[in-house]
Coordinates of N, CA and C in Angstrom, one line a residue:
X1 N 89.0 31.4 195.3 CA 88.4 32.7 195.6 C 87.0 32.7 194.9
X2 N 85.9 33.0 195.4 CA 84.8 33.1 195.0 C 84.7 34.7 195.0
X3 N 83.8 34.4 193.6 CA 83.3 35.9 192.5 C 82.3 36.1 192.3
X4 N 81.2 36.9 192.3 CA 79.9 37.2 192.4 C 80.1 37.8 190.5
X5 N 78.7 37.5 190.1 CA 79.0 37.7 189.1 C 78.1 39.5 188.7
X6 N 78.7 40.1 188.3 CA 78.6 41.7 187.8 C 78.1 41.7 186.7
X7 N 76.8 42.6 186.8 CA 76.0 42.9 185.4 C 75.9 44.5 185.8
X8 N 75.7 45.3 184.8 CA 75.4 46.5 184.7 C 75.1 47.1 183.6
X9 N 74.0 47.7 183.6 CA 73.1 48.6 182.0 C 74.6 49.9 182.6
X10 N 74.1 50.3 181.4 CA 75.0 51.5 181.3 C 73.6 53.2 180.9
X11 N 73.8 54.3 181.4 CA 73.1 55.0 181.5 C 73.3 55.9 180.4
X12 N 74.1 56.2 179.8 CA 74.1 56.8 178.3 C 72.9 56.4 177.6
X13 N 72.4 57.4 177.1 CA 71.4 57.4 176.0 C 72.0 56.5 174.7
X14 N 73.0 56.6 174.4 CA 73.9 56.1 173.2 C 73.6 54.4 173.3
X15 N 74.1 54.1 175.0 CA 73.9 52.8 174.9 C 72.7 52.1 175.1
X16 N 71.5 53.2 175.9 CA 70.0 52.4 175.5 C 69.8 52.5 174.1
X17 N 70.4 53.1 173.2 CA 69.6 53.0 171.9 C 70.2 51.7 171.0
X18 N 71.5 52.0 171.3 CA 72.0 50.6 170.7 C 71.5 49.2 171.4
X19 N 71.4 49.0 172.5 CA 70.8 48.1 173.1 C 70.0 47.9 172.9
X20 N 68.9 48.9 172.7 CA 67.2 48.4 171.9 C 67.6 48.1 170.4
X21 N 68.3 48.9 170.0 CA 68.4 48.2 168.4 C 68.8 46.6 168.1
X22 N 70.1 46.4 169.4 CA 70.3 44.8 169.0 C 69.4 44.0 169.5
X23 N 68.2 44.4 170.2 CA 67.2 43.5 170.8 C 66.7 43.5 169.6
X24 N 66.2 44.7 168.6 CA 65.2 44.7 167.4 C 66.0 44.0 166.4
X25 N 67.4 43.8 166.5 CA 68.4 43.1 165.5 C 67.9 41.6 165.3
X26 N 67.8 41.2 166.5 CA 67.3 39.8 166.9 C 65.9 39.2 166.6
X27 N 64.9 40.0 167.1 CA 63.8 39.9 166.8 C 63.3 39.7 165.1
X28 N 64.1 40.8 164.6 CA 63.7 40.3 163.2 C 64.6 39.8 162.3
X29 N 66.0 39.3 163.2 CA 66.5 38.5 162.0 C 67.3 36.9 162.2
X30 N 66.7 37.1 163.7 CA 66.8 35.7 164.3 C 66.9 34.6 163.3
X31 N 66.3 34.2 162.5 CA 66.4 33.0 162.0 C 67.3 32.9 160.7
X32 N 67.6 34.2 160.6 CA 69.0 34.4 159.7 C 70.6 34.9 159.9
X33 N 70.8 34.7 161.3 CA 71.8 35.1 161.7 C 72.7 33.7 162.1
X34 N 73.8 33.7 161.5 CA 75.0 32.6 161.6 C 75.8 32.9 162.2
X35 N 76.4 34.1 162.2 CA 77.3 34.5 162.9 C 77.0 35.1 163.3
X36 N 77.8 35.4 164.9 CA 77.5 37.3 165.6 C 78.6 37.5 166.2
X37 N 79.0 38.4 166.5 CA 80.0 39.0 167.0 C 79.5 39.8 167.9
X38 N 80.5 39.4 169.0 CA 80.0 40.3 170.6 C 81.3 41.1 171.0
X39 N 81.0 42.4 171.6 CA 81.8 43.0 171.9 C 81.5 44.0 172.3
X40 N 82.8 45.3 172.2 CA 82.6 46.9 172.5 C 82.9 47.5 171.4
X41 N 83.9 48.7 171.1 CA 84.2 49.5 169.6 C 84.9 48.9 168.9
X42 N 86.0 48.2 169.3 CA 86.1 47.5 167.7 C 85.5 46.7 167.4
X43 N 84.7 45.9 168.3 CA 83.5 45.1 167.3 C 82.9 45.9 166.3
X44 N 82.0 46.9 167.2 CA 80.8 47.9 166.2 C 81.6 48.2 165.3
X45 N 82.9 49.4 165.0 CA 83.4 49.5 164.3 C 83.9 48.7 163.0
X46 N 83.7 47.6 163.0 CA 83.6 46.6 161.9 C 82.1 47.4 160.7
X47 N 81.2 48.0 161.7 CA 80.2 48.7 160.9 C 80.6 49.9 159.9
X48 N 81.8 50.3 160.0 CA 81.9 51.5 159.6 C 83.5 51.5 158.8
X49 N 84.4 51.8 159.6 CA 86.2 51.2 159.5 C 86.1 50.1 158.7
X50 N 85.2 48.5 159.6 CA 85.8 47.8 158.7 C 84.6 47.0 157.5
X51 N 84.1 48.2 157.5 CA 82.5 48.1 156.4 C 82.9 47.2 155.5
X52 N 84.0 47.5 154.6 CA 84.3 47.2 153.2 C 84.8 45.2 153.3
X53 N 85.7 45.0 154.4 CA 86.1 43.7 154.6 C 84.8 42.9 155.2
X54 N 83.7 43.2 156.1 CA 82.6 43.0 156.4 C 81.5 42.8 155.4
X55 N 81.7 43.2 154.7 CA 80.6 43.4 153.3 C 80.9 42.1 152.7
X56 N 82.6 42.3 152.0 CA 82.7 41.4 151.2 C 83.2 39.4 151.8
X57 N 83.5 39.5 153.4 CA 83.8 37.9 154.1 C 82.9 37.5 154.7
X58 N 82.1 38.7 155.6 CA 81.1 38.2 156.7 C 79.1 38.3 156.5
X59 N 79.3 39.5 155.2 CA 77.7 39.8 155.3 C 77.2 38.0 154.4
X60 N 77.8 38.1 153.4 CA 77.2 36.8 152.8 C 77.5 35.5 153.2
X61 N 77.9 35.6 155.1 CA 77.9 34.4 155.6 C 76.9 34.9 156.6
X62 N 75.8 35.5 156.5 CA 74.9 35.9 157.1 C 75.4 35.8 158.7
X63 N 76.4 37.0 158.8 CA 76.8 37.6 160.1 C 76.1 39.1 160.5
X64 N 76.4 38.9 161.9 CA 75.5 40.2 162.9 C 76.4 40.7 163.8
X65 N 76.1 42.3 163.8 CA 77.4 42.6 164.8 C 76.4 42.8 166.3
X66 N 77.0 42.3 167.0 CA 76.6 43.0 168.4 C 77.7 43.9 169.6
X67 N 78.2 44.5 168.6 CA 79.1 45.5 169.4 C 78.6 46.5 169.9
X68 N 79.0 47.0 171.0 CA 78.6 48.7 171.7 C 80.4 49.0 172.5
X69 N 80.1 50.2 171.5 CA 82.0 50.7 172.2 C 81.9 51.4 173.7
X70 N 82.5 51.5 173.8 CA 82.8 51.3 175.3 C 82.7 50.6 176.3
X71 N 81.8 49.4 176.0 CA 81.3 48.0 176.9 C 82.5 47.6 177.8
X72 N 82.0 47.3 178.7 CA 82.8 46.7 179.8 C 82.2 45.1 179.7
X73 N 83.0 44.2 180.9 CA 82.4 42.8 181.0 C 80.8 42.7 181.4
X74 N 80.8 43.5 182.3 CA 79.7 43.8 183.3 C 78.3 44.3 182.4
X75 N 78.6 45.1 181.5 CA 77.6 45.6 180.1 C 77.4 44.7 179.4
X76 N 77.9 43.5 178.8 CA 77.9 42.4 178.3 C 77.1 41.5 178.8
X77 N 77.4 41.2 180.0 CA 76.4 40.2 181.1 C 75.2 40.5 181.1
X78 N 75.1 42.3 180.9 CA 73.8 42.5 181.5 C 73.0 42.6 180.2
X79 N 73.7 42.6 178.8 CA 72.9 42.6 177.3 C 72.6 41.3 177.4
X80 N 73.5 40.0 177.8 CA 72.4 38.9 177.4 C 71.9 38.3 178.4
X81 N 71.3 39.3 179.7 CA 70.6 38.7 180.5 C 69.0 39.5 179.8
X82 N 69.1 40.4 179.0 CA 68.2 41.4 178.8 C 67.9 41.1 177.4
X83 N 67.6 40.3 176.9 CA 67.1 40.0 175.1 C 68.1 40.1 174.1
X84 N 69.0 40.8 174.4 CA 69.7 40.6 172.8 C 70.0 39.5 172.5
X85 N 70.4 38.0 172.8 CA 70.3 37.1 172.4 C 69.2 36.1 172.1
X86 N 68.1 36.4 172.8 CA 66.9 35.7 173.3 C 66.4 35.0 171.7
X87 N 66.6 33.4 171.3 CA 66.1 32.7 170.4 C 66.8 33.1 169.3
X88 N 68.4 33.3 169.4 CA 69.2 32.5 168.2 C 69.6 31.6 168.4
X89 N 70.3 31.0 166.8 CA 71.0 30.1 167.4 C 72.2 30.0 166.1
X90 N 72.7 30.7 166.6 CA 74.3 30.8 165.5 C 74.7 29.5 165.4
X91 N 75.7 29.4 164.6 CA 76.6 28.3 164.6 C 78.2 29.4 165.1
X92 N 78.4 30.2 165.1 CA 80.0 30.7 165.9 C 79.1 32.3 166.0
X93 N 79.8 32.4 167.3 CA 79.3 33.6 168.5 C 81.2 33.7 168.1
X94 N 82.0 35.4 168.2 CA 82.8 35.7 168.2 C 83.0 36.2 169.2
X95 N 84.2 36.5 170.2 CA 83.8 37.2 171.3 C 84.9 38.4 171.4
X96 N 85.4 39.4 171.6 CA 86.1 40.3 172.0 C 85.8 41.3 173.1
X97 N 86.6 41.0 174.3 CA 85.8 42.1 175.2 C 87.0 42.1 176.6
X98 N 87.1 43.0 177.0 CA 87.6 43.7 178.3 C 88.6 44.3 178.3
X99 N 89.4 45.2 177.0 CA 89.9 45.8 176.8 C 89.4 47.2 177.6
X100 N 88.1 47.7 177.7 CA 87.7 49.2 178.6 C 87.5 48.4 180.3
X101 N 88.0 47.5 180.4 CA 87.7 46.8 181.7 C 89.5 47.4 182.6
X102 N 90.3 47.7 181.5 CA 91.4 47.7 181.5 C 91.7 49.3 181.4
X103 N 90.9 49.5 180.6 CA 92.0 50.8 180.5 C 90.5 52.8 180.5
X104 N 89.5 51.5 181.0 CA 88.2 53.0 181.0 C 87.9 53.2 182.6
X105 N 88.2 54.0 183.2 CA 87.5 54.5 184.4 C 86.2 54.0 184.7
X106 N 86.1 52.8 185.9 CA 87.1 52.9 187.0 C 88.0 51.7 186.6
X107 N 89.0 51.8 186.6 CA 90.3 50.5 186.1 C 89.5 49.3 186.7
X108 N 89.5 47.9 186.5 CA 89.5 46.8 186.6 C 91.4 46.1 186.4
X109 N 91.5 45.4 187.9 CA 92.6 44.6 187.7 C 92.6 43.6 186.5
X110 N 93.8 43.3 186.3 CA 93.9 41.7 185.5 C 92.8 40.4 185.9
X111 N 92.9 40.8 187.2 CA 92.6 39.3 187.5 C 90.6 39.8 187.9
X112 N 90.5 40.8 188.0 CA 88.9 41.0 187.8 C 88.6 41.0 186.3
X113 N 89.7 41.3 185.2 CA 88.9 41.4 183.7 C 88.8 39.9 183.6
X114 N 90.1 39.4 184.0 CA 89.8 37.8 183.4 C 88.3 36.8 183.9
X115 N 87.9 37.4 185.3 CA 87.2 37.1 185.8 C 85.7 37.5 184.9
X116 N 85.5 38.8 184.9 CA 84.4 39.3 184.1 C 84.4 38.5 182.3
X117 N 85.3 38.0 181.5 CA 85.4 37.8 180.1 C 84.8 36.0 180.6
X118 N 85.0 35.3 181.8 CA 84.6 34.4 181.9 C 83.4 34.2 182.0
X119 N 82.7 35.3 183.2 CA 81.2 35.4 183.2 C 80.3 35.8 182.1
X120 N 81.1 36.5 181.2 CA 80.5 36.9 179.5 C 80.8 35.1 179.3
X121 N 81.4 35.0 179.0 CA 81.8 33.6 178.0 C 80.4 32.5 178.9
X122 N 80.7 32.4 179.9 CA 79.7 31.6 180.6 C 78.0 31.7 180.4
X123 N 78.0 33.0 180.3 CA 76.6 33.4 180.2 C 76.1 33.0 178.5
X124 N 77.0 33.2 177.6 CA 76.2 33.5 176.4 C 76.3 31.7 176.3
X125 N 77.6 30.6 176.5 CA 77.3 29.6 176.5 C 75.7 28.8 176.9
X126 N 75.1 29.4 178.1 CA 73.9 29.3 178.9 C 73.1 29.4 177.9
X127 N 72.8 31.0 177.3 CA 72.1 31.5 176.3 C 72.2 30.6 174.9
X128 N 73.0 30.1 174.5 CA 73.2 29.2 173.1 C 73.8 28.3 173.2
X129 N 73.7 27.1 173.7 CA 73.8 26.0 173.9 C 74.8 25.1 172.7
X130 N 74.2 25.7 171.8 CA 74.6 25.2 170.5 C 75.7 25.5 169.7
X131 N 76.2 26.9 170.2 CA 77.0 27.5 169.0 C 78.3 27.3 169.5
X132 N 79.3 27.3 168.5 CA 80.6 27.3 169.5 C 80.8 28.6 169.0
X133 N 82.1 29.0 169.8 CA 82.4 30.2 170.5 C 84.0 30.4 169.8
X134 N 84.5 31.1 169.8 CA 85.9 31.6 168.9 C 86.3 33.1 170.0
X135 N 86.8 32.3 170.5 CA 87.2 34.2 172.2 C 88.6 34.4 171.9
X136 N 88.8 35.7 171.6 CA 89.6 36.2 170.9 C 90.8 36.8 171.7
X137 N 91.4 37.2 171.7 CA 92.7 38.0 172.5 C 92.3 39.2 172.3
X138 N 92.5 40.1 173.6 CA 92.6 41.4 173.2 C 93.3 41.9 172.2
X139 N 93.5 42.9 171.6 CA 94.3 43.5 170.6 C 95.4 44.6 171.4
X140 N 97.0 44.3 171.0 CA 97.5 45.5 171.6 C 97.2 46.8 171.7
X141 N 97.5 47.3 172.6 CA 97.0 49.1 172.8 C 98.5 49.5 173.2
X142 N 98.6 50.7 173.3 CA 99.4 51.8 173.2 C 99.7 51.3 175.3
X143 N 101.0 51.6 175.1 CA 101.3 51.5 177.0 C 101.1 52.6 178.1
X144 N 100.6 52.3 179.4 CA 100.9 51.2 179.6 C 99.7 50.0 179.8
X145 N 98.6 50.4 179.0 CA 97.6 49.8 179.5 C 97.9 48.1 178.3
X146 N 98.8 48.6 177.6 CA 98.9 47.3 176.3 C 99.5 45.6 177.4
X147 N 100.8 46.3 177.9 CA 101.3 45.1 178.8 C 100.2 44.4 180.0
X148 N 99.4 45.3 180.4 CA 97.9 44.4 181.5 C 97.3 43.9 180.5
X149 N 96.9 44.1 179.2 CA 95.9 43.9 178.6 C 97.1 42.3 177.6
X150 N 98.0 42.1 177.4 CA 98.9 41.0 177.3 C 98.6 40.1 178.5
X151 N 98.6 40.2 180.1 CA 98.6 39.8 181.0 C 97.1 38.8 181.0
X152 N 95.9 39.6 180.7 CA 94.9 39.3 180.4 C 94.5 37.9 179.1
X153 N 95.4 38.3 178.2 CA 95.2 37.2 177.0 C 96.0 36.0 177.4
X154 N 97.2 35.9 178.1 CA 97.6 34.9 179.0 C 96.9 33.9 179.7
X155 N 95.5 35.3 180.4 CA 95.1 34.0 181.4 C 93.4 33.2 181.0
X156 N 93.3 34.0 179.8 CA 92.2 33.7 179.4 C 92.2 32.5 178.2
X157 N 93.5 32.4 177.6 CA 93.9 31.3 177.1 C 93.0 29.7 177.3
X158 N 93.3 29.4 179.0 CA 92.7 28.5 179.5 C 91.1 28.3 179.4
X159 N 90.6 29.4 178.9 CA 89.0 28.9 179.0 C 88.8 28.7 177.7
X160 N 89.3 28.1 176.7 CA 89.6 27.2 175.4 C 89.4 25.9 176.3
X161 N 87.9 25.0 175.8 CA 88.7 23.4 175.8 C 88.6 23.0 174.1
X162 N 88.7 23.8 173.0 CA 88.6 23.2 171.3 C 87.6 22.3 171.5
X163 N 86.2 22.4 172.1 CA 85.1 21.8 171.7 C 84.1 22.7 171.6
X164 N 83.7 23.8 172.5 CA 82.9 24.5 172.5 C 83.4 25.7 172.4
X165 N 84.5 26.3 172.9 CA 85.4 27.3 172.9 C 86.6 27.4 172.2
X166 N 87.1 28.3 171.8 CA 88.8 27.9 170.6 C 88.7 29.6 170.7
X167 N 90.3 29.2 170.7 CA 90.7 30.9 171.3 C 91.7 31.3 170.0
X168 N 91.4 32.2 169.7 CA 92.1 32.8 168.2 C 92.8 34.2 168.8
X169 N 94.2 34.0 168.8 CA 95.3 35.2 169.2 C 95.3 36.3 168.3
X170 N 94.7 37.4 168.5 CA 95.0 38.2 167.5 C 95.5 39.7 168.4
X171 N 96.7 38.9 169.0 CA 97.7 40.0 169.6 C 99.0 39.8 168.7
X172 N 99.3 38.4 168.6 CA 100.8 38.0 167.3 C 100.6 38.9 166.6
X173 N 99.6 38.9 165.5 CA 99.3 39.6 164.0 C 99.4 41.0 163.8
X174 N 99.7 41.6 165.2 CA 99.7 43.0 165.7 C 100.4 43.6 165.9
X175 N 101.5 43.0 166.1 CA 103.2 43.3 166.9 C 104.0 43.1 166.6
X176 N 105.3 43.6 166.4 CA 106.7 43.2 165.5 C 107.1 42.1 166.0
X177 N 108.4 41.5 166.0 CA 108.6 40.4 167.6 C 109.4 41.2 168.3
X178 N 110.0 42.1 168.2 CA 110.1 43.1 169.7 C 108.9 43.0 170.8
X179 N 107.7 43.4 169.9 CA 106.3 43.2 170.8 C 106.0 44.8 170.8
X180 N 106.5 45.2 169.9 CA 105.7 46.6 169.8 C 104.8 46.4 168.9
X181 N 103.8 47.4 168.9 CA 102.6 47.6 168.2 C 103.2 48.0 166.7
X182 N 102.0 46.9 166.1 CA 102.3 47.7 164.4 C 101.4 48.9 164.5
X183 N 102.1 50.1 164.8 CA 100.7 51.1 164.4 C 100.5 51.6 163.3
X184 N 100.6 51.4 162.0 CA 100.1 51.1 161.1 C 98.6 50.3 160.9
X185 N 98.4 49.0 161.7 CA 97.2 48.7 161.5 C 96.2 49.2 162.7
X186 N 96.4 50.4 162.9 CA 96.0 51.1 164.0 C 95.6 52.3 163.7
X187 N 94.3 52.9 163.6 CA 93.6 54.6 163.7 C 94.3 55.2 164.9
X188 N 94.4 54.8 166.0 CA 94.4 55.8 167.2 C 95.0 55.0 168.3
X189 N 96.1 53.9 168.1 CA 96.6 53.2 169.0 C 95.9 52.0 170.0
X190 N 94.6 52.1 169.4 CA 93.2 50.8 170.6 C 92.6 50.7 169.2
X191 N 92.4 51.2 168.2 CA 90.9 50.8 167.3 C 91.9 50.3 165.8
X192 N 91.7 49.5 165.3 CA 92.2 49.2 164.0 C 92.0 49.8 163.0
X193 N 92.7 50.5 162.1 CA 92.1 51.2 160.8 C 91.5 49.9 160.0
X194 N 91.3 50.4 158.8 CA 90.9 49.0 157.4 C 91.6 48.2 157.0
X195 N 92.9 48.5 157.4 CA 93.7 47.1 157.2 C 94.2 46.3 158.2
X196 N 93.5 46.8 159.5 CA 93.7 46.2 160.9 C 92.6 45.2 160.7
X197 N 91.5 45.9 160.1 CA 90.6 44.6 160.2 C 90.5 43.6 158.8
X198 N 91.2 43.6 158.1 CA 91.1 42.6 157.2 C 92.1 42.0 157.5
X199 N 93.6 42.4 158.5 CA 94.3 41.3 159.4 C 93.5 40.1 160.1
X200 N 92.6 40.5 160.7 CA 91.8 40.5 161.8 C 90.9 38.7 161.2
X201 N 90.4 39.3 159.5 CA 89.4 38.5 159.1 C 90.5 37.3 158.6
X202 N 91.6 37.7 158.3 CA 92.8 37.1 157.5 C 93.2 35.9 158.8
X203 N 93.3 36.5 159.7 CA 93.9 35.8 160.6 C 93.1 34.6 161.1
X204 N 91.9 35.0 161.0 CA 90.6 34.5 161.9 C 89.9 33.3 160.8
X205 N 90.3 33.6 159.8 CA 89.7 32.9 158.8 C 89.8 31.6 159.2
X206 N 90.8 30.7 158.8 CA 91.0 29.3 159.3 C 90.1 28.7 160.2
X207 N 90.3 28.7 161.4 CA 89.4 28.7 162.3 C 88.0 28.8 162.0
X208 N 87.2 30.1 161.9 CA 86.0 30.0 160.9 C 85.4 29.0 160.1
X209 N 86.3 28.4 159.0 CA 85.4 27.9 158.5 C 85.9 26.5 158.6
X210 N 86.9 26.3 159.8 CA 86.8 25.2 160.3 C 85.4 25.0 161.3
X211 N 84.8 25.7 161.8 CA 84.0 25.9 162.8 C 82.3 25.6 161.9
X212 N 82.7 26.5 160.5 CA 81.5 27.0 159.7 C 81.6 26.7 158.3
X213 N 81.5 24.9 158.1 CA 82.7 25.0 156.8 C 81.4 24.9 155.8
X214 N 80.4 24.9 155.9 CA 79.1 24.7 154.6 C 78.9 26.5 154.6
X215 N 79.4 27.3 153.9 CA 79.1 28.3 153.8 C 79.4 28.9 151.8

């Protein structure tokens, strides 16, 4: 089946401003940016929630957030067709995204998010040639939108080949083995409180600095 690939700015005032800020993020700190992290609110939210675990694992491995909450796939495509990437060159791009592809008006099927997290994955590959990539699992949410969004980490598995892409599950670390949500590491059932995200760094770590080991 052939897919056209979907970009879209978003019209909120909220998200031109953040948009121009990660274009100005880049511009002046391009040549010190190692890590970045792409995403929607729980990326950003690493700015605030998970400030204190960010401060002390990621800022002095000279990391950058490029989160906007509420992003869809389609918002993503259209940030790095539009500067926010324009002349880095990380060594690990983090990726998290199509959780509001799932569960924000207008719904996106399973098989259009998987579709859209590939055209993000594809695009920023294009854009940074160099960096490998770490694409993460959605995080459980509250039902019934948690079981599509499982459906989703399933099929996106496959766009891992562990050379340029490696896919780090951070749905296990989240869930009893019933497969319910720990909501404990959860503010509001979709966003992780402060100890959601130092799971998050805990989990992710390995990987990292296998990826990033001169740090």
């Amino acid at each position: 089946m052939q897919f056209t690939i979907i970009l879209a700015a978003r019209t909120d005032q909220f998200w031109i401003d953040r948009h121009n800020q990660l274009i100005t993020q880049t511009v002046q700190h391009k040549a010190d940016e190692q890590i970045i992290f792409v995403g929607d609110s729980i990326t950003q939210m690493w700015e605030y929630i998970g400030r204190v675990v960010w401060d002390k694992y990621y800022a002095p491995r000279h990391a950058y957030n490029y989160g906007i909450s509420a992003d869809r796939t389609e918002n993503v495509v259209y940030r790095i067709r539009d500067k926010e990437f324009d002349g880095l060159h990380p060594k690990v791009a983090v990726l998290m995204i199509g959780t509001n592809n799932i569960g924000n008006s207008p719904k996106s099927t399973v098989e259009d998010t998987v579709h859209g997290i590939r055209e993000v994955l594809t695009e920023l590959i294009a854009k940074l040639p160099d960096t490998k990539f770490i694409l993460t699992s959605n995080m459980p949410r509250t039902e019934p939108l948690g079981s599509l969004c499982k459906q989703v980490n399933e099929l996106i598995v496959k766009f891992a080949d562990n050379k340029t892409v490696f896919y780090q599950d951070l749905w296990t670390p989240y869930v009893f083995p019933n497969g319910t949500q720990k909501v404990e590491l959860f503010g509001d059932g979709l966003h992780p409180n402060e100890k959601g995200y130092e799971v998050w760094q805990q989990t992710m770590a390995p990987l990292l600095d296998k990826l990033d080991p001169a740090h």
